[in-house]
JSON list of C-alpha atoms (C1' of nucleotides) in Angstrom, two decimals:
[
{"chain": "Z", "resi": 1, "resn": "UNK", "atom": "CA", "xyz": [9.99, 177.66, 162.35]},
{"chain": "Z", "resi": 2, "resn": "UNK", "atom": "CA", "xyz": [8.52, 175.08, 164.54]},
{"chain": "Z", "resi": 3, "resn": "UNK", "atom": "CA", "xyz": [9.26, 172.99, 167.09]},
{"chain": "Z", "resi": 4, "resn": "UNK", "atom": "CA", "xyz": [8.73, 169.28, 167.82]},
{"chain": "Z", "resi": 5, "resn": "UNK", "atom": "CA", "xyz": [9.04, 166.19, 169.97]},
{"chain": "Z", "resi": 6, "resn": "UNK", "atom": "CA", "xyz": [9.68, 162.66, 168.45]},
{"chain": "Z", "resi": 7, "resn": "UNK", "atom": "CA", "xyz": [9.32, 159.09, 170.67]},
{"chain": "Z", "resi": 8, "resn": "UNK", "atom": "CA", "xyz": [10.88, 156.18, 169.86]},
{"chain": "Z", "resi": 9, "resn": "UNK", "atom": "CA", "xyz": [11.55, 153.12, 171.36]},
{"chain": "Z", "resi": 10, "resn": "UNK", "atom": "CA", "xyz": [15.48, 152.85, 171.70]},
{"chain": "Z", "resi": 11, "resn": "UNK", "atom": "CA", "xyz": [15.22, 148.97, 171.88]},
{"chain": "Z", "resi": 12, "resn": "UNK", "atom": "CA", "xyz": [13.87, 149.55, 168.20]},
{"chain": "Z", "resi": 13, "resn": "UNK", "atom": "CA", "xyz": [15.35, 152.98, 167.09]},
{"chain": "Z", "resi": 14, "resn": "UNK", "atom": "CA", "xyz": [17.30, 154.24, 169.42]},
{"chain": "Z", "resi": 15, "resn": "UNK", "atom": "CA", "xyz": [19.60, 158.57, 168.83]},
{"chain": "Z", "resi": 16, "resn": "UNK", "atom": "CA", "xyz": [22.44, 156.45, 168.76]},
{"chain": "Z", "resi": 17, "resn": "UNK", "atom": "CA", "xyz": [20.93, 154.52, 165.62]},
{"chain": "Z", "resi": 18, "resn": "UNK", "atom": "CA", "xyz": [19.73, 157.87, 164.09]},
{"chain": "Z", "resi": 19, "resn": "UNK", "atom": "CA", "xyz": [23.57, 159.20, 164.58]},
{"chain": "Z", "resi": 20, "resn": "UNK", "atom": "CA", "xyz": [24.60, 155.66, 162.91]},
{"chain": "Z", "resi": 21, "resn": "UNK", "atom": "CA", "xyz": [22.09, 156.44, 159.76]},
{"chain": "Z", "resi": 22, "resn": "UNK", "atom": "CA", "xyz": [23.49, 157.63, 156.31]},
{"chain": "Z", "resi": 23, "resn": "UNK", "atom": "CA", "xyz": [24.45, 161.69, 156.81]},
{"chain": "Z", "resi": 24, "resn": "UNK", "atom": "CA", "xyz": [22.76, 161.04, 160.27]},
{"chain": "Z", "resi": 25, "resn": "UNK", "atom": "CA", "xyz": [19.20, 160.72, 158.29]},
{"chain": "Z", "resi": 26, "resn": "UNK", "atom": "CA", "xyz": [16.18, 158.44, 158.47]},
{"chain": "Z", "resi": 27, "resn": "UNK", "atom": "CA", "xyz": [12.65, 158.45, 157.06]},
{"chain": "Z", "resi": 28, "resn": "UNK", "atom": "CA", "xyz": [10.72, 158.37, 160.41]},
{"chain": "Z", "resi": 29, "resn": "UNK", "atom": "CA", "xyz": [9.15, 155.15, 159.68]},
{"chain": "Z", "resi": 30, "resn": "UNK", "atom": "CA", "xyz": [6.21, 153.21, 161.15]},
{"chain": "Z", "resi": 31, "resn": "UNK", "atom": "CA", "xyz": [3.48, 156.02, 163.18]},
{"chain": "Z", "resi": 32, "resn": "UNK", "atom": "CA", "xyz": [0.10, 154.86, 162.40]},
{"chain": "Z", "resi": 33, "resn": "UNK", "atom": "CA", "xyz": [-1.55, 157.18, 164.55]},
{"chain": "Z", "resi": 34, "resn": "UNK", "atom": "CA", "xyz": [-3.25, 159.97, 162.22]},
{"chain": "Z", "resi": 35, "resn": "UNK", "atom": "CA", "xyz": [-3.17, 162.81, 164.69]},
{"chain": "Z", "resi": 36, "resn": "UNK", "atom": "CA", "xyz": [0.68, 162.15, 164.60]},
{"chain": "Z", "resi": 37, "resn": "UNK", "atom": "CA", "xyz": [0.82, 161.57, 160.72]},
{"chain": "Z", "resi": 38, "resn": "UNK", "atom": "CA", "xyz": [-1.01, 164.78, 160.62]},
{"chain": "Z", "resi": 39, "resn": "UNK", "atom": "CA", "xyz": [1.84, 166.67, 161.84]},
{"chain": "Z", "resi": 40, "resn": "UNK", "atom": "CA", "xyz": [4.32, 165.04, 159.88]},
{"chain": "Z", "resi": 41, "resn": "UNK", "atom": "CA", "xyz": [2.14, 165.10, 156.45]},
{"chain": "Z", "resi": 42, "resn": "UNK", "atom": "CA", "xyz": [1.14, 168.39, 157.10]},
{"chain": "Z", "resi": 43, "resn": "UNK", "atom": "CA", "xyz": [3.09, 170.66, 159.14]},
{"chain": "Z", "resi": 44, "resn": "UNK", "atom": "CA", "xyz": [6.57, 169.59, 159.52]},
{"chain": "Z", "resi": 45, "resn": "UNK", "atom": "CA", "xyz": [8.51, 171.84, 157.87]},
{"chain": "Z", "resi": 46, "resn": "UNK", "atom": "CA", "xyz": [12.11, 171.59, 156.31]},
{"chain": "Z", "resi": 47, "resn": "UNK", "atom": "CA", "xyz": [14.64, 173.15, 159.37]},
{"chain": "Z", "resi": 48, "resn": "UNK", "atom": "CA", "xyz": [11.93, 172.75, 161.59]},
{"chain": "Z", "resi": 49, "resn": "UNK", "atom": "CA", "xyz": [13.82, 170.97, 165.00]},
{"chain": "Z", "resi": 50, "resn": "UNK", "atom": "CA", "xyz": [12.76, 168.32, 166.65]},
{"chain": "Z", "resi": 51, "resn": "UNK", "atom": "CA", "xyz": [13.93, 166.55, 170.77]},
{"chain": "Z", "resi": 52, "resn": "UNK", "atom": "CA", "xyz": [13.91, 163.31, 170.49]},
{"chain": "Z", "resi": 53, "resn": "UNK", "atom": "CA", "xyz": [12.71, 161.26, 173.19]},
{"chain": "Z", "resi": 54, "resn": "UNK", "atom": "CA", "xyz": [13.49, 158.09, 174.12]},
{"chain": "Z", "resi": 55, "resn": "UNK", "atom": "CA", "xyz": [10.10, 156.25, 175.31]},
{"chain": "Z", "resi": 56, "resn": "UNK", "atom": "CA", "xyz": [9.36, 152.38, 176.85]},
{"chain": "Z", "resi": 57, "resn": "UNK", "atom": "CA", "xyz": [13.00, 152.13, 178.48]},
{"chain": "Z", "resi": 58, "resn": "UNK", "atom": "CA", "xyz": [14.76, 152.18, 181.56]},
{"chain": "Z", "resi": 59, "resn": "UNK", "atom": "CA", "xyz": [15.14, 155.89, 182.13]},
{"chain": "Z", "resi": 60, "resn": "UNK", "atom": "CA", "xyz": [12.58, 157.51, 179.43]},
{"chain": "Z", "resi": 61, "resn": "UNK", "atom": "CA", "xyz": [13.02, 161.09, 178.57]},
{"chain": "Z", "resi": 62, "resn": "UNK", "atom": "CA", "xyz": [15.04, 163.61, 176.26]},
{"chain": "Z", "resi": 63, "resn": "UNK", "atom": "CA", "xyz": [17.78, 162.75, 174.77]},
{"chain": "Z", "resi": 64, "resn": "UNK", "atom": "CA", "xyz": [18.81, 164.79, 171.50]},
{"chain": "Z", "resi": 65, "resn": "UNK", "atom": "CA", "xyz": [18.15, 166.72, 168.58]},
{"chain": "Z", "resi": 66, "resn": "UNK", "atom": "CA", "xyz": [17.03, 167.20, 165.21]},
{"chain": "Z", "resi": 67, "resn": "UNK", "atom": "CA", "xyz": [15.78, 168.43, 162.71]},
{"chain": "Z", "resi": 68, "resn": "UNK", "atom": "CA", "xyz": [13.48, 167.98, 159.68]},
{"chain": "Z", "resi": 69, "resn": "UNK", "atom": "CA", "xyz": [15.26, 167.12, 156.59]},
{"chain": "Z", "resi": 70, "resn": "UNK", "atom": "CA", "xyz": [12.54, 166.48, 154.35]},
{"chain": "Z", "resi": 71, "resn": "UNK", "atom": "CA", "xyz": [9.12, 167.09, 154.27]},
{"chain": "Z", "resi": 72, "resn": "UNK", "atom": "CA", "xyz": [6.02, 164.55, 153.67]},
{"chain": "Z", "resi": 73, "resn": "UNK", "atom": "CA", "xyz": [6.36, 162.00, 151.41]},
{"chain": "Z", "resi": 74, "resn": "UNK", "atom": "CA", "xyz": [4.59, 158.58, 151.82]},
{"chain": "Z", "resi": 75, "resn": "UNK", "atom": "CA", "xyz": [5.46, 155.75, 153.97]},
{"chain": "Z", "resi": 76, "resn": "UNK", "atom": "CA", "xyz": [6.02, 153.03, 151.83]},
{"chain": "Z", "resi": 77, "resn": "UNK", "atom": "CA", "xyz": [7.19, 150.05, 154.74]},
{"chain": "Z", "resi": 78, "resn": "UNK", "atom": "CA", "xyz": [2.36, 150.28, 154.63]},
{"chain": "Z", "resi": 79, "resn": "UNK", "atom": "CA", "xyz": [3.23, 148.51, 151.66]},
{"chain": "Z", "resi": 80, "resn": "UNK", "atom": "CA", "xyz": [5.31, 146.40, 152.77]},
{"chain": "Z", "resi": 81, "resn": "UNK", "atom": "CA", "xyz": [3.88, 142.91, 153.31]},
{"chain": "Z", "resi": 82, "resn": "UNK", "atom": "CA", "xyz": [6.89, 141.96, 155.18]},
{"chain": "Z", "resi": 83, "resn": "UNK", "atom": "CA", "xyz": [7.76, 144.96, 157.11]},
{"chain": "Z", "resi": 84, "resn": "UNK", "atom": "CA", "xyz": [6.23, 145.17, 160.71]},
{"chain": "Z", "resi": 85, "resn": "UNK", "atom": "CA", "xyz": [4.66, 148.40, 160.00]},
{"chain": "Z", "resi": 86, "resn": "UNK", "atom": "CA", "xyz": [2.59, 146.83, 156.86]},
{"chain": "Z", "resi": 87, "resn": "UNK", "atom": "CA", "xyz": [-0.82, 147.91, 156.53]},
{"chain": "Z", "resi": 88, "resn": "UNK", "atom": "CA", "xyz": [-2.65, 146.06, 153.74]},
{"chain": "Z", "resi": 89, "resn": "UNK", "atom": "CA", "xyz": [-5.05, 148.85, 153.57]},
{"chain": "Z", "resi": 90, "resn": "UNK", "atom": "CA", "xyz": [-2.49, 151.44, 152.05]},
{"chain": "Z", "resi": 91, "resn": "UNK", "atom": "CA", "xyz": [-1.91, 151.45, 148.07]},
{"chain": "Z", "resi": 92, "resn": "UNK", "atom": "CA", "xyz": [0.30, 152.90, 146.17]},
{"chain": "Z", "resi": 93, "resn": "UNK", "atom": "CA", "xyz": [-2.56, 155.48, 145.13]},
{"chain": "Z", "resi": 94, "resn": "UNK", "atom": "CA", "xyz": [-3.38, 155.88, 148.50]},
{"chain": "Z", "resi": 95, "resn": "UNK", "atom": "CA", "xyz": [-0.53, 155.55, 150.72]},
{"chain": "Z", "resi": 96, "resn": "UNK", "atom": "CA", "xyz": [-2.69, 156.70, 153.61]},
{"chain": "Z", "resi": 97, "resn": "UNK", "atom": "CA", "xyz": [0.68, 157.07, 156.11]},
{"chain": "Z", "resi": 98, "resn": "UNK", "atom": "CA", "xyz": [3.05, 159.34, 155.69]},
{"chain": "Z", "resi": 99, "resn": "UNK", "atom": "CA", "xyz": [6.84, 160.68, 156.68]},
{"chain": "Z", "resi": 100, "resn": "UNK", "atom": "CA", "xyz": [9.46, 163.34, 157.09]},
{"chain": "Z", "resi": 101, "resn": "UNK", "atom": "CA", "xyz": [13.26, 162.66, 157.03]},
{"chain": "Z", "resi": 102, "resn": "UNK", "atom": "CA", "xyz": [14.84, 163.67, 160.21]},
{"chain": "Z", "resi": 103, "resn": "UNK", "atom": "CA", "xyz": [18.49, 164.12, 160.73]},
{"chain": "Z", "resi": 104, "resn": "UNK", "atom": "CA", "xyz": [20.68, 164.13, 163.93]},
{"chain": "Z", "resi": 105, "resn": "UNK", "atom": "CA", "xyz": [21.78, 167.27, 165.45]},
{"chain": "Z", "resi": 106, "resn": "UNK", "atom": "CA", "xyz": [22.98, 166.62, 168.81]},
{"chain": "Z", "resi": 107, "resn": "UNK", "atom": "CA", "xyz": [22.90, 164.17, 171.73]},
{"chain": "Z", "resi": 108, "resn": "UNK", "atom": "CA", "xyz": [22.28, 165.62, 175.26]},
{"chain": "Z", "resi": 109, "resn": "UNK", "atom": "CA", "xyz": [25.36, 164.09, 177.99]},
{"chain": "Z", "resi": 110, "resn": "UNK", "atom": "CA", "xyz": [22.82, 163.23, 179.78]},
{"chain": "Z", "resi": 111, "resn": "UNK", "atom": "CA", "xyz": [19.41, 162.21, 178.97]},
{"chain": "Z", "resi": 112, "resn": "UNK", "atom": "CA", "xyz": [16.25, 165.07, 180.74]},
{"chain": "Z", "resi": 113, "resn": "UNK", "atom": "CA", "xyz": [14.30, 162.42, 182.18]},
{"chain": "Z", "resi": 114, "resn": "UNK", "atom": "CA", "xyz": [10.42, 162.26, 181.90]},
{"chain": "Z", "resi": 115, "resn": "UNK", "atom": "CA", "xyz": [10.89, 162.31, 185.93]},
{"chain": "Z", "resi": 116, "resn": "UNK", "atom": "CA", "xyz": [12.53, 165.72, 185.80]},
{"chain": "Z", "resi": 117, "resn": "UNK", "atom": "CA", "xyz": [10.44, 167.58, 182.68]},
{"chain": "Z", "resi": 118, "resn": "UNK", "atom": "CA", "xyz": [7.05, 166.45, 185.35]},
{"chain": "Z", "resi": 119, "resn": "UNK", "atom": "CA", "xyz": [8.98, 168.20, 188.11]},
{"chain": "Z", "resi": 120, "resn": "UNK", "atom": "CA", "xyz": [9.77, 171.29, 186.52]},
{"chain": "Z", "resi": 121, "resn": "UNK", "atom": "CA", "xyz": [6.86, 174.06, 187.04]},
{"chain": "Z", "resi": 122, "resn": "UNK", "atom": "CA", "xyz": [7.44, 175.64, 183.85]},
{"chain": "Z", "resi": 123, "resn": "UNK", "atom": "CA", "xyz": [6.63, 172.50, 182.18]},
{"chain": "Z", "resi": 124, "resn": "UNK", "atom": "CA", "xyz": [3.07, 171.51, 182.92]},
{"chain": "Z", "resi": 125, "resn": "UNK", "atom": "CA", "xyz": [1.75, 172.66, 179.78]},
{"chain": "Z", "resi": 126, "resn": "UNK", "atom": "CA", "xyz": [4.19, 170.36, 178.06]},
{"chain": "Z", "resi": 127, "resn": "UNK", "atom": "CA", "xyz": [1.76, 167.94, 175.95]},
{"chain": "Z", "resi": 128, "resn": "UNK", "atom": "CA", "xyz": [4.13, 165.34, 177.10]},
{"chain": "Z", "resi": 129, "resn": "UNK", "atom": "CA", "xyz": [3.56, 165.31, 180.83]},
{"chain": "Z", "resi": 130, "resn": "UNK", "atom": "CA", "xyz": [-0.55, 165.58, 180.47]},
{"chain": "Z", "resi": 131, "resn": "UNK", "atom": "CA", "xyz": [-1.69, 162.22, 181.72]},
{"chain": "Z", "resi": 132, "resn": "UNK", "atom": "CA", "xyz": [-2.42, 159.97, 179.22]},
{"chain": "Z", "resi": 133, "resn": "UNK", "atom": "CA", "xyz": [-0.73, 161.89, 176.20]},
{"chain": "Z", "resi": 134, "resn": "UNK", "atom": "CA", "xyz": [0.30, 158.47, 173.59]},
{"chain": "Z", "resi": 135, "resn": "UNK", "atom": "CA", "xyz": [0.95, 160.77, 170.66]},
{"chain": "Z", "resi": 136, "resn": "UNK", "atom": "CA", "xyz": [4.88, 159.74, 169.24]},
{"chain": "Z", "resi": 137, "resn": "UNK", "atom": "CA", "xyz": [4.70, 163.12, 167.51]},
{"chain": "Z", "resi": 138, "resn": "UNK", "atom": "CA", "xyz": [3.60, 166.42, 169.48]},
{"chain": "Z", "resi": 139, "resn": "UNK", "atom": "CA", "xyz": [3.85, 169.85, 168.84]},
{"chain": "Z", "resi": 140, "resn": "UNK", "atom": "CA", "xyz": [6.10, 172.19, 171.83]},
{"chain": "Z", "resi": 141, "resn": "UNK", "atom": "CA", "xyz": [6.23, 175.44, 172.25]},
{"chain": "Z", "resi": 142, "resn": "UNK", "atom": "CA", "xyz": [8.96, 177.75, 171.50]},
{"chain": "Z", "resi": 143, "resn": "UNK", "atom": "CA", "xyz": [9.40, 178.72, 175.24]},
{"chain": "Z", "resi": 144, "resn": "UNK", "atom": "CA", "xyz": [9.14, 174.83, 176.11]},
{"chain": "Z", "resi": 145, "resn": "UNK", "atom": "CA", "xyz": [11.67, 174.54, 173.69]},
{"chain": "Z", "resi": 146, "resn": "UNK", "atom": "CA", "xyz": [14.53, 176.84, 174.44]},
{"chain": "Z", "resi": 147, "resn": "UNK", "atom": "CA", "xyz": [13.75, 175.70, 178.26]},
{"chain": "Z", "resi": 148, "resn": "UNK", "atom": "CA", "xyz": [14.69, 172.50, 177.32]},
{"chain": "Z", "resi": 149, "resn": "UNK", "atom": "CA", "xyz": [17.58, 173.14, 175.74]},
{"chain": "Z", "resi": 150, "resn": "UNK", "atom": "CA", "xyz": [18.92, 175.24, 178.52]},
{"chain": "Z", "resi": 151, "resn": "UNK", "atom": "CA", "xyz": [18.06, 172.48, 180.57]},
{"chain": "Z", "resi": 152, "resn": "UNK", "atom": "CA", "xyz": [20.62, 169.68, 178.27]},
{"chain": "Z", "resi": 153, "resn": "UNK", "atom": "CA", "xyz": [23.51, 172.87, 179.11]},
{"chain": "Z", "resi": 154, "resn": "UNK", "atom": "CA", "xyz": [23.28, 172.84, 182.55]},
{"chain": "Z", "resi": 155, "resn": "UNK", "atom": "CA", "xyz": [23.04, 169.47, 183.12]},
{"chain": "H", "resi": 1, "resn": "DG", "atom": "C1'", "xyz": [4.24, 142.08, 183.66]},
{"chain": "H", "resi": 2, "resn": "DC", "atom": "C1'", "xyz": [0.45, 145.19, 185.06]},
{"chain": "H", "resi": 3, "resn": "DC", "atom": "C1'", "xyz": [-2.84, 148.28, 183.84]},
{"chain": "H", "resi": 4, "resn": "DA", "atom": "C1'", "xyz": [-4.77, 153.05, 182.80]},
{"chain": "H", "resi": 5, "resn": "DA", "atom": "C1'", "xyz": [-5.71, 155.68, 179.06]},
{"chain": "H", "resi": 6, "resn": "DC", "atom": "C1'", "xyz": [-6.35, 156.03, 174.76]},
{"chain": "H", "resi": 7, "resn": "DG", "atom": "C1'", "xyz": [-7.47, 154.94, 169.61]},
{"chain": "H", "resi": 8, "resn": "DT", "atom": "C1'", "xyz": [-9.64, 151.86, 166.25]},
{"chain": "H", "resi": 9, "resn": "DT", "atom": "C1'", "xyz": [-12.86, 148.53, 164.51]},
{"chain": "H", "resi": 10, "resn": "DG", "atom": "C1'", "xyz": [-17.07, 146.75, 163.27]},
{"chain": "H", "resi": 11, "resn": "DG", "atom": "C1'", "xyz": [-21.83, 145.14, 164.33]},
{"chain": "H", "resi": 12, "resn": "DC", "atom": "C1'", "xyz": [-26.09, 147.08, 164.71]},
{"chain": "C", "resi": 1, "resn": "DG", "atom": "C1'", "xyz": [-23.66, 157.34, 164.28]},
{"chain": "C", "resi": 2, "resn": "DC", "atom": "C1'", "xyz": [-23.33, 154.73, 168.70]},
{"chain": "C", "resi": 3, "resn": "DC", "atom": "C1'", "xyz": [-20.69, 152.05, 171.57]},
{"chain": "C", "resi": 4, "resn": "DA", "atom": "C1'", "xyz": [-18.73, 147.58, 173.18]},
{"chain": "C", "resi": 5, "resn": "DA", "atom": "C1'", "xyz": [-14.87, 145.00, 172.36]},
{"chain": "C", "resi": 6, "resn": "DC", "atom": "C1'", "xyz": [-10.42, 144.89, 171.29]},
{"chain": "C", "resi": 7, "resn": "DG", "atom": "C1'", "xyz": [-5.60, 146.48, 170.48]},
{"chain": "C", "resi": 8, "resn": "DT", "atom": "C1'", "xyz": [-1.78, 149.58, 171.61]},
{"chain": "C", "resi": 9, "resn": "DT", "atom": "C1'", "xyz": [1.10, 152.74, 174.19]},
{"chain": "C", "resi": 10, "resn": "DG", "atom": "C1'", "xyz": [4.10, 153.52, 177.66]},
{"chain": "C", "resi": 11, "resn": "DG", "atom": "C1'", "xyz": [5.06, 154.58, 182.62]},
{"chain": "C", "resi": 12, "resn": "DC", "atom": "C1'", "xyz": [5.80, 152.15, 186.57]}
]
DNA sequence: GCCAACGTTGGC
DNA sequence: GCCAACGTTGGC
């Protein structure tokens, strides 16, 4: 099993929203970044888990879990000439972006700001603190991972 | 709203 | 294939 990290915009799609889904699912709709469609199309795995973080907001940082639902399967708001996330160069042959369904596990009581993960020595490996790191989905380590979630207890 | 750090596009 | 120009992300 693997673990991941998720950002989205919670003025957009907020954990809330993602709890409000359908049996807490969503297609994880709208990356057009291929490193991060790379992970999804290719190695997101069914029961791998996912934090989701909340980015572009007043306090950014951690806020929940999840986990991968379903694996990659095309998505189709590229084809979408109304959708925000259109992109007239995908086809139905060639969807060229692709998803994974992610479903709601758990939301932290209190959100593990990006403030405290930067403070936190054990951390400074974490892809998500290295300057400059845009990626909306990143790969974390197993230790990062349980770390984190000891972390959500204690706070 | 600013701006650094990327990623993408497209002319050559 | 290079690289300048442009667009986007996301913390602050």
């Amino acid at each position: 099993m693997k673990y991941w990290l998720m950002k989205t915009e919670p003025d957009t799609f907020s954990i809330q929203d993602l709890y409000n889904s359908k049996n807490h699912t969503t297609s994880w709709e709208g990356v057009r970044n291929y490193q991060a469609r790379n992970f999804m199309r290719d190695q997101m795995k069914k029961g791998d888990l996912i934090l989701i973080y909340h980015s572009s907001c007043k306090t950014p940082g951690i806020v929940g879990l999840a986990s991968v639902t379903r694996e990659s399967h095309p998505d189709r708001t590229a084809l979408d000439p109304n959708s925000n996330y259109y992109d007239p160069k995908a086809t139905i042959e060639n969807p060229r972006w692709y998803l994974v369904d992610v479903k709601w596990k758990e939301t932290f009581n209190k959100t593990i700001s990006l403030k405290t993960l930067k403070a936190n020595p054990k951390l400074q490996e974490m892809k998500l603190v290295q300057k400059g790191c845009r990626l909306s989905v990143m790969p974390v380590t197993k230790n990062e991972f349980n770390l984190i979630l000891e972390i959500s207890k204690t706070n």
